[in-house]
Short mmCIF file of C-alpha atoms in Angstrom, two decimals:
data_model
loop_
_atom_site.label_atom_id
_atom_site.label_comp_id
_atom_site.label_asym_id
_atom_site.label_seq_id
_atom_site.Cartn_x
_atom_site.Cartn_y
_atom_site.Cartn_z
CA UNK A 18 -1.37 -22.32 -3.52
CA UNK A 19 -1.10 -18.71 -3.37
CA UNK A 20 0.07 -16.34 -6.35
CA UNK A 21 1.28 -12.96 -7.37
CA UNK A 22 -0.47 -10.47 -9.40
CA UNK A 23 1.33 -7.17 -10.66
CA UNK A 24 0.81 -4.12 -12.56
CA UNK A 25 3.49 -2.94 -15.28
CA UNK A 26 4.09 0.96 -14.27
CA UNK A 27 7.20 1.30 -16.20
CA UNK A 28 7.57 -0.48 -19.42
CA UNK A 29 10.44 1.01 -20.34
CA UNK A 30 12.10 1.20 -17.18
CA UNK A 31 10.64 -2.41 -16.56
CA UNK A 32 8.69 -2.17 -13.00
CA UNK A 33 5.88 -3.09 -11.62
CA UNK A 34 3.45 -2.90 -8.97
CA UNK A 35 2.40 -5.74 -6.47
CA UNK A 36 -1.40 -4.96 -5.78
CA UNK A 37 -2.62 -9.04 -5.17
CA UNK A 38 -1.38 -11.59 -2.95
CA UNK A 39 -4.21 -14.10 -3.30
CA UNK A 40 -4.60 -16.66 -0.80
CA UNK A 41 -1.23 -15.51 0.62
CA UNK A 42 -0.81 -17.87 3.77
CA UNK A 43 2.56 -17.16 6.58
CA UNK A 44 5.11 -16.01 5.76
CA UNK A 45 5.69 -14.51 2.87
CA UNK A 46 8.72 -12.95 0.40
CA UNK A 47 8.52 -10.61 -1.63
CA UNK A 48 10.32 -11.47 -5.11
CA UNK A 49 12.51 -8.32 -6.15
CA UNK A 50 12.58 -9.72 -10.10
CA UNK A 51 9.75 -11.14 -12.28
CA UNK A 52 9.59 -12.33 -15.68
CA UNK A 53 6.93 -11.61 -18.37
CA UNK A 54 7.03 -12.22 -21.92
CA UNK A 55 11.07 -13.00 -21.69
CA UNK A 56 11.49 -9.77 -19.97
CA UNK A 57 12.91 -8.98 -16.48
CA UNK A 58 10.69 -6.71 -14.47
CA UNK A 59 11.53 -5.10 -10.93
CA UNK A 60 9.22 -5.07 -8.16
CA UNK A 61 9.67 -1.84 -7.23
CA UNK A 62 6.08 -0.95 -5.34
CA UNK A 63 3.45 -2.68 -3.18
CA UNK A 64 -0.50 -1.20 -3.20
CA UNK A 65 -3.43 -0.63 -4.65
CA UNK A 66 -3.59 -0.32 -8.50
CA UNK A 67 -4.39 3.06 -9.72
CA UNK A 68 -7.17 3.42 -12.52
CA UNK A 69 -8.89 6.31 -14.16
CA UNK A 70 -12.50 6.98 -13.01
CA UNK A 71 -15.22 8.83 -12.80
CA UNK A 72 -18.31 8.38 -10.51
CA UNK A 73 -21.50 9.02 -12.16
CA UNK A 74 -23.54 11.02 -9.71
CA UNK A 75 -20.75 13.52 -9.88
CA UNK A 76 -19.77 13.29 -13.80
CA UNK A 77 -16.53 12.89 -15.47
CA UNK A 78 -13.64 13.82 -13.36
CA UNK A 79 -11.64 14.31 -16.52
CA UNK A 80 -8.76 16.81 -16.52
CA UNK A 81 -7.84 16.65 -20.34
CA UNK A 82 -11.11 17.56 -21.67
CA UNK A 83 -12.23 14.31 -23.37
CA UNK A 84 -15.88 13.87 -23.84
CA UNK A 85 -17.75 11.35 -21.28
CA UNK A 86 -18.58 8.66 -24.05
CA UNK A 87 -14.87 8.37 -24.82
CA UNK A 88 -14.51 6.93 -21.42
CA UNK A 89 -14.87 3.17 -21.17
CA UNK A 90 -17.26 1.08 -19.18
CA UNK A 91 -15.04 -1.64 -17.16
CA UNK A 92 -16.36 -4.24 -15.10
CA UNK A 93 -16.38 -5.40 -12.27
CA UNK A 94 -16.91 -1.96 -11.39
CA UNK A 95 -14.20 -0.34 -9.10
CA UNK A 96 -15.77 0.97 -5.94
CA UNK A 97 -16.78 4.65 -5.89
CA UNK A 98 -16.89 4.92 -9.58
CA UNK A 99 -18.45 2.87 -12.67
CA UNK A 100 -16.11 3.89 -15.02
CA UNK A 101 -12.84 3.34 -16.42
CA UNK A 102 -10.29 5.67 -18.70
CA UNK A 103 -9.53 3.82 -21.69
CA UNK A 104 -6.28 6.13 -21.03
CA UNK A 105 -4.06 6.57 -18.17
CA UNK A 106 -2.42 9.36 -15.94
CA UNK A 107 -5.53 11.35 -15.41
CA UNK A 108 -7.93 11.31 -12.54
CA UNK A 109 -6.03 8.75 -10.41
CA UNK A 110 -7.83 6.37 -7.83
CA UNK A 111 -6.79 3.69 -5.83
CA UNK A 112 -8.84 0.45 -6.71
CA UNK A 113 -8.57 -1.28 -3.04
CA UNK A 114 -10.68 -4.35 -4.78
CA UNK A 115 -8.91 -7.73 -4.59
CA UNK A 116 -5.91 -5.98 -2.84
CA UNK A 117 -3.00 -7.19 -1.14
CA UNK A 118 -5.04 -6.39 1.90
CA UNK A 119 -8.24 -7.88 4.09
CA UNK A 120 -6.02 -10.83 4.35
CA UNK A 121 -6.08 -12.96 7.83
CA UNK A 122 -3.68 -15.24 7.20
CA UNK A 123 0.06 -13.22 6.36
CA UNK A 124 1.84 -13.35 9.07
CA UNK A 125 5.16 -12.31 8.15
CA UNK A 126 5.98 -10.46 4.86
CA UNK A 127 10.05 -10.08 4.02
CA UNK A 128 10.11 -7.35 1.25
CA UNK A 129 13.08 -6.84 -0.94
CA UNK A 130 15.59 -3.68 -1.23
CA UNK A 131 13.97 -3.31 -4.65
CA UNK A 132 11.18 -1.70 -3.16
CA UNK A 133 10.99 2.01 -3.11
CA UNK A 134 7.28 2.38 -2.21
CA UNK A 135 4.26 1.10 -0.07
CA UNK A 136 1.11 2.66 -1.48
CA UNK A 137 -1.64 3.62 0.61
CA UNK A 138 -3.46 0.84 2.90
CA UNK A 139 -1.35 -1.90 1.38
CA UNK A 140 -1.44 -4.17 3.91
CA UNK A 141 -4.74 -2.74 5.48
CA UNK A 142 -6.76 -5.59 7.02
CA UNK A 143 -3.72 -8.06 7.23
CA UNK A 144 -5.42 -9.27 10.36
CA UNK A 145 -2.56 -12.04 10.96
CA UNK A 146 0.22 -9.80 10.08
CA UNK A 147 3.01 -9.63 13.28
CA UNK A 148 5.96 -8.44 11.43
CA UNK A 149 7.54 -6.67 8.44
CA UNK A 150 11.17 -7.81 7.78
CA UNK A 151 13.66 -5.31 6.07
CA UNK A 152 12.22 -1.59 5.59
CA UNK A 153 13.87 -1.18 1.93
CA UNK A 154 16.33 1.91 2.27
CA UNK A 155 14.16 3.35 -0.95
CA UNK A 156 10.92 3.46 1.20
CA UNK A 157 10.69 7.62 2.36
CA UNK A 158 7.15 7.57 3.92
CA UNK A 159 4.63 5.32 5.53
CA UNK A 160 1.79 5.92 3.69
CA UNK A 161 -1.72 6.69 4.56
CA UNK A 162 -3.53 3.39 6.41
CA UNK A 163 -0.19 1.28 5.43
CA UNK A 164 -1.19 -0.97 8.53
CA UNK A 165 -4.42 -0.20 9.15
CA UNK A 166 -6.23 -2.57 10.56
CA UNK A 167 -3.22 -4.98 11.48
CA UNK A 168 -4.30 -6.25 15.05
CA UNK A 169 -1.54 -9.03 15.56
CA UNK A 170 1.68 -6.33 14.71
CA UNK A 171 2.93 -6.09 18.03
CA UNK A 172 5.86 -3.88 17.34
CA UNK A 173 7.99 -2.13 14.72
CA UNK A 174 10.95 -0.47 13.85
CA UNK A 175 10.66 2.24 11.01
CA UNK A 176 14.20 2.89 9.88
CA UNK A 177 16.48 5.89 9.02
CA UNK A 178 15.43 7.20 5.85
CA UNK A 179 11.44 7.62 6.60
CA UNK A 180 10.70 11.34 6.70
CA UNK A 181 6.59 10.95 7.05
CA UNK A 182 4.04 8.64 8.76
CA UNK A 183 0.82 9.11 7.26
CA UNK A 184 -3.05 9.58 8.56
CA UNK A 185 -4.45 6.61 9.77
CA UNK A 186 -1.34 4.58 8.91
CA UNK A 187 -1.00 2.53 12.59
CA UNK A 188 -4.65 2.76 13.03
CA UNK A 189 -6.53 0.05 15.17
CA UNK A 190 -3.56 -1.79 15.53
CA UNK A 191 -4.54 -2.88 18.60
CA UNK A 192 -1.56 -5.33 19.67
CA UNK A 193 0.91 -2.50 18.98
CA UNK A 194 2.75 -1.65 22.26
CA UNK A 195 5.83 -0.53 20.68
CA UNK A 196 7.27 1.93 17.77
CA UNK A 197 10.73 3.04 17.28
CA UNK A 198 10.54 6.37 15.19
CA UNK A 199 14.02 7.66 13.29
CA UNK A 200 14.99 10.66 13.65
CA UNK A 201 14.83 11.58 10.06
CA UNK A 202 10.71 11.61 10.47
CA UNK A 203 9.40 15.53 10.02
CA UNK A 204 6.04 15.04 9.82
CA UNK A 205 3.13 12.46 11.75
CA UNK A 206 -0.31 13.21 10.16
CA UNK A 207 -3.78 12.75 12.19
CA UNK A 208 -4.66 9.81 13.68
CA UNK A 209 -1.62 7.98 12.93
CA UNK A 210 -1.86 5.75 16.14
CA UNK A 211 -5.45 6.26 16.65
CA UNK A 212 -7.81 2.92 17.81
CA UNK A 213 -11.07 2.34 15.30
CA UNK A 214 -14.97 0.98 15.84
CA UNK A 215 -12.92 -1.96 16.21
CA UNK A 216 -10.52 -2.08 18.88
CA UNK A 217 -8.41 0.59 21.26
CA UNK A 218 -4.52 1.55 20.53
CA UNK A 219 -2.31 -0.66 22.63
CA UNK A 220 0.75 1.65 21.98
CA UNK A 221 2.72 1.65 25.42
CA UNK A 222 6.46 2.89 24.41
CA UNK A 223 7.43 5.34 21.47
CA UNK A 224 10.93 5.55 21.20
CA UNK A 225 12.26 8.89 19.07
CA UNK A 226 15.77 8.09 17.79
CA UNK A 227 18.36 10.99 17.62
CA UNK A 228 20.44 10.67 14.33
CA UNK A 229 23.40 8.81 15.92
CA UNK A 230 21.08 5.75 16.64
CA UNK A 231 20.41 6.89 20.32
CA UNK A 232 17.19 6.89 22.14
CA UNK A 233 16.13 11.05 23.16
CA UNK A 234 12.76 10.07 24.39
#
């Protein structure tokens, strides 16, 4: 058995967050609803969770002036930091612990056209992962380390719509030999294809779509 763990980001627009797929085996589908308490919630984002920290060596990182003992201990500690706000919106962090990531046995995930957004290194470590089905038409970027990590994806088409690939966000995908890139993409940050400590890029063919749909290079 495998199950779902989300985050509610919205209450009052009902959404949430995916940020745990534990013991997540094959294939797997991404649920666009879920219920809670008799209430409907969209699945509207995949990632990390974000939390309020601070990292003791450095001191509060806290932007609305609160003092440092109004700021809540929280265990299991999050990494980089010992501390949670007992507040949110300030001093953002991604908490990569018990992720949707560092998984070796996804091998297909089908998300659904609620989805608007893949946080940063969400499916970073999905060893086994060879293919994402149905880029939502919400989805604008690929973020930061999206697929990091992913040494079984062996290709991938990023549709229309993405205007951004982010740093590190195909990196040591080794088995990656092929990438079709819209033409609505401005902007590739470092490293985006780069190999790691672990493996070497594989990429072979880029293909850079024009906006009718036809291959330019």
């Amino acid at each position: 058995f495998f199950f779902f763990t989300y985050e509610i980001v919205d209450s009052e627009k009902k959404e949430v967050t995916l940020y745990r797929a534990e013991n997540a085996k094959g294939r797997v589908v991404i649920p666009s609803t879920v219920e809670y308490n008799g209430e409907t919630y969209t699945v509207t984002a995949l990632g990390p969770r974000k939390v309020a920290a601070y990292n003791r060596s450095l001191g509060v990182r806290e932007t609305d002036g609160r003092k440092k003992n109004e700021w809540k201990v929280t265990p299991p500690l999050v990494k980089d930091a010992d501390c949670i706000s007992p507040f949110t919106g300030y001093a953002l962090y991604n908490d990569y612990t018990n992720g949707i990531y560092d998984n070796k046995s996804i091998t297909t995930i089908i998300l659904p056209d609620s989805i608007n957004e893949l946080g940063d290194a969400a499916f970073r470590k999905c060893y086994g992962l060879k293919e994402v089905v149905n880029f939502p038409k919400g989805i604008t970027k690929i973020s930061n380390r999206l697929f990091s990590g992913c040494m079984a994806l062996e290709s991938i088409v990023l549709p229309e719509g993405i205007t951004s690939i982010g740093k590190c966000a195909f990196i040591g995908c080794s088995a990656l030999k092929e990438i079709t890139i819209p033409s609505s993409v401005k902007t590739i940050d470092e490293f985006a294809f780069a190999d790691s400590n672990q493996s070497e890029s594989g990429l072979e063919v880029v293909n850079i779509m024009n906006s009718e749909g036809g291959v330019i290079i």
